[in-house]
Every structure is written in structure tokens, then in C-alpha cells.
mmCIF file of N, CA and C and ligand atoms in Angstrom:
data_model
loop_
_atom_site.group_PDB
_atom_site.id
_atom_site.type_symbol
_atom_site.label_atom_id
_atom_site.label_comp_id
_atom_site.label_asym_id
_atom_site.label_seq_id
_atom_site.Cartn_x
_atom_site.Cartn_y
_atom_site.Cartn_z
ATOM 1 N N MET A 1 -108.830 -19.587 22.994
ATOM 2 C CA MET A 1 -109.899 -19.401 24.060
ATOM 3 C C MET A 1 -110.561 -18.062 23.791
ATOM 4 N N PRO A 2 -112.027 -18.253 23.651
ATOM 5 C CA PRO A 2 -112.845 -17.113 23.230
ATOM 6 C C PRO A 2 -113.007 -15.971 24.154
ATOM 7 N N GLY A 3 -112.745 -16.346 25.412
ATOM 8 C CA GLY A 3 -112.912 -15.234 26.446
ATOM 9 C C GLY A 3 -111.757 -14.462 26.612
ATOM 10 N N GLY A 4 -110.632 -14.900 26.161
ATOM 11 C CA GLY A 4 -109.273 -14.195 26.302
ATOM 12 C C GLY A 4 -109.320 -12.930 25.545
ATOM 13 N N ASN A 5 -109.887 -12.731 24.367
ATOM 14 C CA ASN A 5 -109.803 -11.486 23.594
ATOM 15 C C ASN A 5 -110.655 -10.416 24.396
ATOM 16 N N LYS A 6 -111.899 -10.929 24.908
ATOM 17 C CA LYS A 6 -112.665 -9.948 25.577
ATOM 18 C C LYS A 6 -111.968 -9.286 26.822
ATOM 19 N N VAL A 7 -111.195 -10.215 27.582
ATOM 20 C CA VAL A 7 -110.555 -9.746 28.743
ATOM 21 C C VAL A 7 -109.537 -8.723 28.291
ATOM 22 N N THR A 8 -108.821 -9.179 27.222
ATOM 23 C CA THR A 8 -107.773 -8.145 26.645
ATOM 24 C C THR A 8 -108.377 -6.715 26.251
ATOM 25 N N ILE A 9 -109.512 -6.835 25.487
ATOM 26 C CA ILE A 9 -109.974 -5.647 25.115
ATOM 27 C C ILE A 9 -110.500 -4.743 26.299
ATOM 28 N N PHE A 10 -111.099 -5.544 27.298
ATOM 29 C CA PHE A 10 -111.631 -4.787 28.418
ATOM 30 C C PHE A 10 -110.460 -4.178 29.147
ATOM 31 N N ALA A 11 -109.349 -4.850 29.266
ATOM 32 C CA ALA A 11 -108.149 -4.365 29.980
ATOM 33 C C ALA A 11 -107.621 -3.065 29.281
ATOM 34 N N LEU A 12 -107.603 -3.105 27.983
ATOM 35 C CA LEU A 12 -107.101 -2.046 27.157
ATOM 36 C C LEU A 12 -107.943 -0.819 27.277
ATOM 37 N N ALA A 13 -109.458 -1.092 27.153
ATOM 38 C CA ALA A 13 -110.307 -0.011 27.450
ATOM 39 C C ALA A 13 -110.121 0.699 28.826
ATOM 40 N N MET A 14 -109.965 -0.186 29.855
ATOM 41 C CA MET A 14 -109.739 0.387 31.127
ATOM 42 C C MET A 14 -108.478 1.346 31.190
ATOM 43 N N MET A 15 -107.431 0.823 30.472
ATOM 44 C CA MET A 15 -106.139 1.670 30.496
ATOM 45 C C MET A 15 -106.428 2.943 29.726
ATOM 46 N N LEU A 16 -107.166 2.798 28.569
ATOM 47 C CA LEU A 16 -107.360 4.101 27.943
ATOM 48 C C LEU A 16 -108.252 5.053 28.762
ATOM 49 N N CYS A 17 -109.314 4.606 29.362
ATOM 50 C CA CYS A 17 -110.123 5.413 30.339
ATOM 51 C C CYS A 17 -109.140 6.141 31.300
ATOM 52 N N ILE A 18 -108.293 5.438 31.938
ATOM 53 C CA ILE A 18 -107.320 5.941 32.888
ATOM 54 C C ILE A 18 -106.438 6.917 32.361
ATOM 55 N N LEU A 19 -105.902 6.794 31.162
ATOM 56 C CA LEU A 19 -105.008 7.610 30.514
ATOM 57 C C LEU A 19 -105.886 9.036 30.158
ATOM 58 N N LEU A 20 -107.012 8.798 29.624
ATOM 59 C CA LEU A 20 -107.908 10.037 29.296
ATOM 60 C C LEU A 20 -108.160 10.837 30.459
ATOM 61 N N GLN A 21 -108.571 10.068 31.434
ATOM 62 C CA GLN A 21 -108.984 10.831 32.779
ATOM 63 C C GLN A 21 -107.844 11.551 33.370
ATOM 64 N N THR A 22 -106.545 11.005 33.272
ATOM 65 C CA THR A 22 -105.389 11.602 33.732
ATOM 66 C C THR A 22 -105.117 12.767 33.090
ATOM 67 N N SER A 23 -105.257 12.782 31.585
ATOM 68 C CA SER A 23 -104.916 13.993 30.975
ATOM 69 C C SER A 23 -105.927 15.149 31.044
ATOM 70 N N ILE A 24 -107.204 14.759 31.227
ATOM 71 C CA ILE A 24 -108.229 15.776 31.500
ATOM 72 C C ILE A 24 -108.220 16.478 32.783
ATOM 73 N N SER A 25 -107.911 15.598 33.909
ATOM 74 C CA SER A 25 -107.868 16.255 35.278
ATOM 75 C C SER A 25 -106.556 16.771 35.606
ATOM 76 N N ASN A 26 -105.594 16.891 34.589
ATOM 77 C CA ASN A 26 -104.165 17.146 34.932
ATOM 78 C C ASN A 26 -104.093 18.702 35.039
ATOM 79 N N ALA A 27 -104.913 19.539 34.562
ATOM 80 C CA ALA A 27 -104.690 21.038 34.801
ATOM 81 C C ALA A 27 -105.091 21.399 36.009
ATOM 82 N N ASP A 28 -104.260 22.388 36.643
ATOM 83 C CA ASP A 28 -104.469 22.807 37.886
ATOM 84 C C ASP A 28 -104.888 24.293 37.835
ATOM 85 N N THR A 29 -105.650 24.803 38.890
ATOM 86 C CA THR A 29 -105.895 26.306 38.904
ATOM 87 C C THR A 29 -105.123 26.953 40.030
ATOM 88 N N PHE A 30 -104.524 27.969 39.701
ATOM 89 C CA PHE A 30 -103.762 28.718 40.774
ATOM 90 C C PHE A 30 -104.346 30.114 40.944
ATOM 91 N N PRO A 31 -104.635 30.531 42.260
ATOM 92 C CA PRO A 31 -105.121 31.796 42.439
ATOM 93 C C PRO A 31 -103.940 32.745 42.381
ATOM 94 N N ALA A 32 -104.046 33.739 41.555
ATOM 95 C CA ALA A 32 -102.766 34.730 41.434
ATOM 96 C C ALA A 32 -102.759 35.406 42.782
ATOM 97 N N GLY A 33 -101.463 35.455 43.274
ATOM 98 C CA GLY A 33 -101.338 36.097 44.682
ATOM 99 C C GLY A 33 -101.527 35.215 45.742
ATOM 100 N N GLY A 34 -101.886 33.982 45.535
ATOM 101 C CA GLY A 34 -102.410 32.976 46.650
ATOM 102 C C GLY A 34 -103.517 33.550 47.441
ATOM 103 N N THR A 35 -103.508 33.402 48.679
ATOM 104 C CA THR A 35 -104.621 33.873 49.514
ATOM 105 C C THR A 35 -104.845 35.385 49.460
ATOM 106 N N ASN A 36 -103.801 36.028 49.126
ATOM 107 C CA ASN A 36 -103.822 37.578 49.157
ATOM 108 C C ASN A 36 -104.752 38.011 47.946
ATOM 109 N N GLY A 37 -104.815 37.142 46.959
ATOM 110 C CA GLY A 37 -105.434 37.539 45.654
ATOM 111 C C GLY A 37 -104.549 38.447 44.896
ATOM 112 N N TRP A 38 -105.047 39.039 43.733
ATOM 113 C CA TRP A 38 -104.315 39.792 42.648
ATOM 114 C C TRP A 38 -104.306 41.336 43.399
ATOM 115 N N GLY A 39 -103.104 41.728 43.714
ATOM 116 C CA GLY A 39 -103.106 43.094 44.300
ATOM 117 C C GLY A 39 -101.722 43.495 44.764
ATOM 118 N N PHE A 40 -101.623 44.259 45.840
ATOM 119 C CA PHE A 40 -100.259 44.766 46.188
ATOM 120 C C PHE A 40 -99.445 43.850 47.097
ATOM 121 N N SER A 41 -99.944 42.639 47.435
ATOM 122 C CA SER A 41 -99.266 41.677 48.321
ATOM 123 C C SER A 41 -98.912 40.571 47.376
ATOM 124 N N MET A 42 -98.292 40.764 46.255
ATOM 125 C CA MET A 42 -97.987 39.540 45.489
ATOM 126 C C MET A 42 -96.748 38.770 45.988
ATOM 127 N N ASN A 43 -95.833 39.484 46.670
ATOM 128 C CA ASN A 43 -94.701 38.927 47.382
ATOM 129 C C ASN A 43 -94.058 37.738 46.533
ATOM 130 N N ASP A 44 -93.766 38.041 45.379
ATOM 131 C CA ASP A 44 -92.991 37.124 44.483
ATOM 132 C C ASP A 44 -93.845 35.836 44.324
ATOM 133 N N TRP A 45 -95.176 36.030 44.318
ATOM 134 C CA TRP A 45 -96.149 34.863 44.360
ATOM 135 C C TRP A 45 -95.809 33.670 43.495
ATOM 136 N N PRO A 46 -95.396 33.794 42.164
ATOM 137 C CA PRO A 46 -95.368 32.687 41.405
ATOM 138 C C PRO A 46 -94.014 31.905 41.502
ATOM 139 N N ASN A 47 -92.973 32.479 42.284
ATOM 140 C CA ASN A 47 -91.646 31.891 42.313
ATOM 141 C C ASN A 47 -91.566 30.440 42.691
ATOM 142 N N ASP A 48 -92.295 30.005 43.692
ATOM 143 C CA ASP A 48 -91.974 28.669 44.315
ATOM 144 C C ASP A 48 -92.950 27.661 43.545
ATOM 145 N N LYS A 49 -93.720 28.059 42.543
ATOM 146 C CA LYS A 49 -94.664 27.118 41.884
ATOM 147 C C LYS A 49 -94.135 26.594 40.615
ATOM 148 N N ILE A 50 -94.661 25.491 40.246
ATOM 149 C CA ILE A 50 -94.458 24.822 38.968
ATOM 150 C C ILE A 50 -95.677 24.652 38.244
ATOM 151 N N PHE A 51 -95.683 25.372 36.903
ATOM 152 C CA PHE A 51 -96.911 25.490 36.181
ATOM 153 C C PHE A 51 -96.586 24.706 34.856
ATOM 154 N N LYS A 52 -97.757 24.323 34.259
ATOM 155 C CA LYS A 52 -97.603 23.659 32.952
ATOM 156 C C LYS A 52 -98.605 24.145 32.152
ATOM 157 N N VAL A 53 -98.361 23.883 30.822
ATOM 158 C CA VAL A 53 -99.253 24.228 29.722
ATOM 159 C C VAL A 53 -100.814 23.712 30.218
ATOM 160 N N GLY A 54 -101.825 24.616 30.040
ATOM 161 C CA GLY A 54 -103.065 24.176 30.308
ATOM 162 C C GLY A 54 -103.490 24.585 31.668
ATOM 163 N N ASP A 55 -102.608 24.890 32.597
ATOM 164 C CA ASP A 55 -102.928 25.360 33.964
ATOM 165 C C ASP A 55 -103.674 26.636 33.763
ATOM 166 N N VAL A 56 -104.613 26.882 34.783
ATOM 167 C CA VAL A 56 -105.270 28.166 34.744
ATOM 168 C C VAL A 56 -104.802 29.021 35.916
ATOM 169 N N ILE A 57 -104.645 30.278 35.645
ATOM 170 C CA ILE A 57 -104.474 31.256 36.685
ATOM 171 C C ILE A 57 -105.788 32.053 36.864
ATOM 172 N N GLU A 58 -106.272 32.102 38.130
ATOM 173 C CA GLU A 58 -107.424 32.809 38.461
ATOM 174 C C GLU A 58 -107.201 34.091 39.081
ATOM 175 N N PHE A 59 -107.474 35.189 38.713
ATOM 176 C CA PHE A 59 -107.248 36.488 39.145
ATOM 177 C C PHE A 59 -108.529 37.041 39.854
ATOM 178 N N LYS A 60 -108.434 37.194 41.253
ATOM 179 C CA LYS A 60 -109.674 37.624 41.910
ATOM 180 C C LYS A 60 -109.181 38.944 42.509
ATOM 181 N N TYR A 61 -110.021 39.953 42.363
ATOM 182 C CA TYR A 61 -109.732 41.365 42.827
ATOM 183 C C TYR A 61 -110.990 42.068 42.869
ATOM 184 N N PRO A 62 -111.123 43.180 43.510
ATOM 185 C CA PRO A 62 -112.302 44.117 43.541
ATOM 186 C C PRO A 62 -112.451 44.711 42.200
ATOM 187 N N THR A 63 -113.503 44.550 41.563
ATOM 188 C CA THR A 63 -113.734 45.199 40.219
ATOM 189 C C THR A 63 -113.537 46.710 40.319
ATOM 190 N N GLY A 64 -112.812 47.165 39.369
ATOM 191 C CA GLY A 64 -112.574 48.713 39.234
ATOM 192 C C GLY A 64 -111.360 48.999 39.940
ATOM 193 N N ILE A 65 -110.836 48.258 40.989
ATOM 194 C CA ILE A 65 -109.718 48.655 41.766
ATOM 195 C C ILE A 65 -108.523 48.139 40.977
ATOM 196 N N HIS A 66 -108.570 46.884 40.499
ATOM 197 C CA HIS A 66 -107.434 46.546 39.585
ATOM 198 C C HIS A 66 -108.009 45.948 38.256
ATOM 199 N N ASN A 67 -107.108 45.592 37.359
ATOM 200 C CA ASN A 67 -107.513 44.832 36.251
ATOM 201 C C ASN A 67 -106.354 43.950 36.015
ATOM 202 N N VAL A 68 -106.562 43.175 34.933
ATOM 203 C CA VAL A 68 -105.391 42.149 34.511
ATOM 204 C C VAL A 68 -105.242 42.486 32.994
ATOM 205 N N VAL A 69 -103.888 42.799 32.655
ATOM 206 C CA VAL A 69 -103.524 43.036 31.238
ATOM 207 C C VAL A 69 -102.411 41.958 30.929
ATOM 208 N N GLN A 70 -102.696 41.206 29.991
ATOM 209 C CA GLN A 70 -101.713 40.244 29.439
ATOM 210 C C GLN A 70 -100.842 40.972 28.489
ATOM 211 N N VAL A 71 -99.671 41.022 28.851
ATOM 212 C CA VAL A 71 -98.686 41.961 28.083
ATOM 213 C C VAL A 71 -97.427 41.114 27.556
ATOM 214 N N SER A 72 -96.652 41.826 26.761
ATOM 215 C CA SER A 72 -95.413 41.303 26.311
ATOM 216 C C SER A 72 -94.354 41.426 27.321
ATOM 217 N N LYS A 73 -93.120 40.899 27.270
ATOM 218 C CA LYS A 73 -92.183 40.984 28.308
ATOM 219 C C LYS A 73 -91.706 42.419 28.330
ATOM 220 N N ALA A 74 -91.683 43.147 27.244
ATOM 221 C CA ALA A 74 -91.361 44.504 27.238
ATOM 222 C C ALA A 74 -92.490 45.359 28.114
ATOM 223 N N GLY A 75 -93.727 44.987 27.848
ATOM 224 C CA GLY A 75 -94.868 45.578 28.536
ATOM 225 C C GLY A 75 -94.704 45.356 30.123
ATOM 226 N N PHE A 76 -94.349 44.157 30.408
ATOM 227 C CA PHE A 76 -94.132 43.685 31.785
ATOM 228 C C PHE A 76 -93.045 44.525 32.413
ATOM 229 N N ASP A 77 -91.848 44.746 31.772
ATOM 230 C CA ASP A 77 -90.760 45.291 32.281
ATOM 231 C C ASP A 77 -90.968 46.783 32.416
ATOM 232 N N SER A 78 -91.703 47.370 31.526
ATOM 233 C CA SER A 78 -91.864 48.754 31.641
ATOM 234 C C SER A 78 -93.242 49.194 32.220
ATOM 235 N N CYS A 79 -94.032 48.178 32.638
ATOM 236 C CA CYS A 79 -95.400 48.374 33.234
ATOM 237 C C CYS A 79 -96.172 49.172 32.286
ATOM 238 N N ASP A 80 -96.265 48.682 30.900
ATOM 239 C CA ASP A 80 -96.929 49.423 29.912
ATOM 240 C C ASP A 80 -97.949 48.466 29.317
ATOM 241 N N GLY A 81 -99.247 48.754 29.590
ATOM 242 C CA GLY A 81 -100.246 47.743 29.104
ATOM 243 C C GLY A 81 -100.747 47.914 27.725
ATOM 244 N N THR A 82 -100.115 49.004 26.975
ATOM 245 C CA THR A 82 -100.614 49.261 25.727
ATOM 246 C C THR A 82 -100.621 48.033 24.928
ATOM 247 N N GLY A 83 -101.621 47.790 24.057
ATOM 248 C CA GLY A 83 -101.870 46.664 23.205
ATOM 249 C C GLY A 83 -101.957 45.339 23.795
ATOM 250 N N GLY A 84 -101.980 45.277 25.210
ATOM 251 C CA GLY A 84 -102.233 44.030 25.817
ATOM 252 C C GLY A 84 -103.694 43.656 25.840
ATOM 253 N N GLN A 85 -103.970 42.497 26.257
ATOM 254 C CA GLN A 85 -105.360 41.956 26.323
ATOM 255 C C GLN A 85 -105.835 42.286 27.749
ATOM 256 N N VAL A 86 -106.950 42.997 27.917
ATOM 257 C CA VAL A 86 -107.405 43.543 29.158
ATOM 258 C C VAL A 86 -108.522 42.564 29.732
ATOM 259 N N PHE A 87 -108.356 42.173 30.917
ATOM 260 C CA PHE A 87 -109.519 41.578 31.763
ATOM 261 C C PHE A 87 -109.930 42.412 32.923
ATOM 262 N N SER A 88 -111.151 42.429 33.124
ATOM 263 C CA SER A 88 -111.549 43.409 34.261
ATOM 264 C C SER A 88 -112.790 42.872 34.968
ATOM 265 N N SER A 89 -113.093 41.613 34.972
ATOM 266 C CA SER A 89 -114.328 41.049 35.530
ATOM 267 C C SER A 89 -114.270 40.938 37.132
ATOM 268 N N GLY A 90 -112.912 40.966 37.569
ATOM 269 C CA GLY A 90 -112.752 40.722 39.043
ATOM 270 C C GLY A 90 -112.563 39.296 39.428
ATOM 271 N N ASP A 91 -112.787 38.428 38.434
ATOM 272 C CA ASP A 91 -112.584 36.948 38.581
ATOM 273 C C ASP A 91 -112.197 36.341 37.182
ATOM 274 N N ASP A 92 -111.060 36.682 36.731
ATOM 275 C CA ASP A 92 -110.557 36.290 35.485
ATOM 276 C C ASP A 92 -109.712 34.965 35.432
ATOM 277 N N LYS A 93 -110.095 34.031 34.605
ATOM 278 C CA LYS A 93 -109.419 32.897 34.571
ATOM 279 C C LYS A 93 -108.683 32.859 33.146
ATOM 280 N N ILE A 94 -107.343 32.667 33.327
ATOM 281 C CA ILE A 94 -106.552 32.619 32.039
ATOM 282 C C ILE A 94 -105.729 31.443 31.997
ATOM 283 N N THR A 95 -105.792 30.708 30.777
ATOM 284 C CA THR A 95 -105.156 29.500 30.638
ATOM 285 C C THR A 95 -103.773 29.646 30.083
ATOM 286 N N LEU A 96 -102.755 29.003 30.681
ATOM 287 C CA LEU A 96 -101.390 29.174 30.294
ATOM 288 C C LEU A 96 -101.097 28.412 29.007
ATOM 289 N N ALA A 97 -100.295 29.132 28.190
ATOM 290 C CA ALA A 97 -99.724 28.495 26.949
ATOM 291 C C ALA A 97 -98.231 28.268 27.305
ATOM 292 N N GLN A 98 -97.546 27.566 26.278
ATOM 293 C CA GLN A 98 -96.133 27.292 26.485
ATOM 294 C C GLN A 98 -95.291 28.639 26.737
ATOM 295 N N GLY A 99 -94.204 28.578 27.575
ATOM 296 C CA GLY A 99 -93.456 29.736 27.643
ATOM 297 C C GLY A 99 -93.868 30.576 29.073
ATOM 298 N N THR A 100 -93.397 31.832 28.846
ATOM 299 C CA THR A 100 -93.820 32.751 29.943
ATOM 300 C C THR A 100 -94.937 33.749 29.527
ATOM 301 N N THR A 101 -95.897 33.836 30.419
ATOM 302 C CA THR A 101 -96.918 34.667 30.224
ATOM 303 C C THR A 101 -96.940 35.829 31.358
ATOM 304 N N TYR A 102 -96.997 37.064 30.783
ATOM 305 C CA TYR A 102 -96.925 38.233 31.608
ATOM 306 C C TYR A 102 -98.254 38.883 31.992
ATOM 307 N N PHE A 103 -98.362 39.240 33.215
ATOM 308 C CA PHE A 103 -99.586 39.939 33.684
ATOM 309 C C PHE A 103 -99.168 41.211 34.476
ATOM 310 N N ILE A 104 -100.004 42.261 34.119
ATOM 311 C CA ILE A 104 -99.761 43.557 35.013
ATOM 312 C C ILE A 104 -101.253 44.041 35.170
ATOM 313 N N CYS A 105 -101.184 44.881 36.259
ATOM 314 C CA CYS A 105 -102.480 45.738 36.437
ATOM 315 C C CYS A 105 -102.060 47.110 35.665
ATOM 316 N N SER A 106 -102.990 47.619 34.936
ATOM 317 C CA SER A 106 -102.654 48.833 34.196
ATOM 318 C C SER A 106 -103.239 50.086 34.807
ATOM 319 N N ILE A 107 -103.793 49.990 36.055
ATOM 320 C CA ILE A 107 -104.463 51.076 36.655
ATOM 321 C C ILE A 107 -103.515 51.764 37.504
ATOM 322 N N GLY A 108 -103.407 53.204 37.346
ATOM 323 C CA GLY A 108 -102.514 53.995 38.107
ATOM 324 C C GLY A 108 -101.043 53.579 37.947
ATOM 325 N N GLN A 109 -100.358 53.577 39.232
ATOM 326 C CA GLN A 109 -99.031 52.981 39.428
ATOM 327 C C GLN A 109 -98.913 51.642 39.924
ATOM 328 N N HIS A 110 -100.104 50.936 39.858
ATOM 329 C CA HIS A 110 -100.152 49.687 40.424
ATOM 330 C C HIS A 110 -99.059 48.689 40.066
ATOM 331 N N CYS A 111 -98.751 48.685 38.821
ATOM 332 C CA CYS A 111 -97.771 47.658 38.468
ATOM 333 C C CYS A 111 -96.362 48.018 38.884
ATOM 334 N N ALA A 112 -96.047 49.324 38.814
ATOM 335 C CA ALA A 112 -94.794 49.741 39.380
ATOM 336 C C ALA A 112 -94.791 49.493 40.957
ATOM 337 N N ASN A 113 -95.885 49.329 41.571
ATOM 338 C CA ASN A 113 -95.842 49.033 42.923
ATOM 339 C C ASN A 113 -96.143 47.533 43.268
ATOM 340 N N GLY A 114 -95.859 46.698 42.148
ATOM 341 C CA GLY A 114 -95.893 45.261 42.405
ATOM 342 C C GLY A 114 -97.081 44.423 41.889
ATOM 343 N N VAL A 115 -98.000 45.108 41.325
ATOM 344 C CA VAL A 115 -99.221 44.290 40.950
ATOM 345 C C VAL A 115 -98.942 43.746 39.618
ATOM 346 N N LYS A 116 -98.050 42.803 39.403
ATOM 347 C CA LYS A 116 -97.564 42.213 38.237
ATOM 348 C C LYS A 116 -97.164 40.763 38.588
ATOM 349 N N ALA A 117 -97.099 39.881 37.544
ATOM 350 C CA ALA A 117 -96.614 38.482 37.648
ATOM 351 C C ALA A 117 -96.295 37.932 36.373
ATOM 352 N N ALA A 118 -95.108 37.177 36.342
ATOM 353 C CA ALA A 118 -94.728 36.517 35.198
ATOM 354 C C ALA A 118 -94.763 35.093 35.554
ATOM 355 N N VAL A 119 -95.386 34.199 34.681
ATOM 356 C CA VAL A 119 -95.650 32.912 34.943
ATOM 357 C C VAL A 119 -95.131 32.081 33.825
ATOM 358 N N THR A 120 -94.233 31.174 34.230
ATOM 359 C CA THR A 120 -93.472 30.230 33.173
ATOM 360 C C THR A 120 -93.988 28.828 33.268
ATOM 361 N N THR A 121 -94.326 28.175 32.166
ATOM 362 C CA THR A 121 -94.724 26.902 32.169
ATOM 363 C C THR A 121 -93.348 26.018 32.026
ATOM 364 N N LYS A 122 -93.484 24.767 32.750
ATOM 365 C CA LYS A 122 -92.289 23.921 32.566
ATOM 366 C C LYS A 122 -92.167 23.197 31.209
HETATM 367 CU CU1 CU B 1 -104.229 47.486 40.201
#
């Protein structure tokens, strides 16, 4: 039956489209600190969330008041931003890779006062 192949190809094409759309729209964007934004009210912000590779963390804060430095675990633990990648636009979007990504604010004693977050992908 000549029409059969066309129907099958159409069905396969539809399935492929659905699969592609799912993989594209799968990434979520999380505002760091939730509604408080990136600052002194992190309140263990990432702890109740599930992150995956490709998700984006958006850091919103007043320019010059805070910054975002992507650091190693050692840098995170000691609040030392030396050698880290610095973001300072006030609206920084950082895509998560596999594992844990560590962020601190390197201005003043902000990190020691809680302006830090460790985000782990599942
Ligand atoms: Cu700060």
C-alpha cells in the first residue's frame, strides 16, 4: 500500500520534532536567591531545588554593590575569589555544567556574610 510509507514517515517526523522540542525547551532558568535576588538573603537558596546540566542561573543585583565570581570549592569554602571568573553586569546568566558550580561575591566581606551559593546538577 503506497500511502502506508508516507504515513509512517510522517509519524516518525512528528516524533522527531517532539523529541527535539523537548530537548531544546528542557533547560530552566533559576534566579539566584529566588525573589530576594543575589545578596545577603540567600537563606540556603539552592537547597530545595533540582538542577540539571544546561540550566541557567541568573544573578540579579545592583551593579557595583555585588559581583559574581565562579570559584573552585576551595575558593568557595575560604571565600577567596582569586583566579575565579568574575561577572559584574548586575544581570549575569551562567549555564551549569556537570557537577557542582561554586559562586561567591568577592566584594568586602559579603561572601563570609552569606553571599555565596553552591549549585549541583543531578
Ligand atoms: Cu556582594
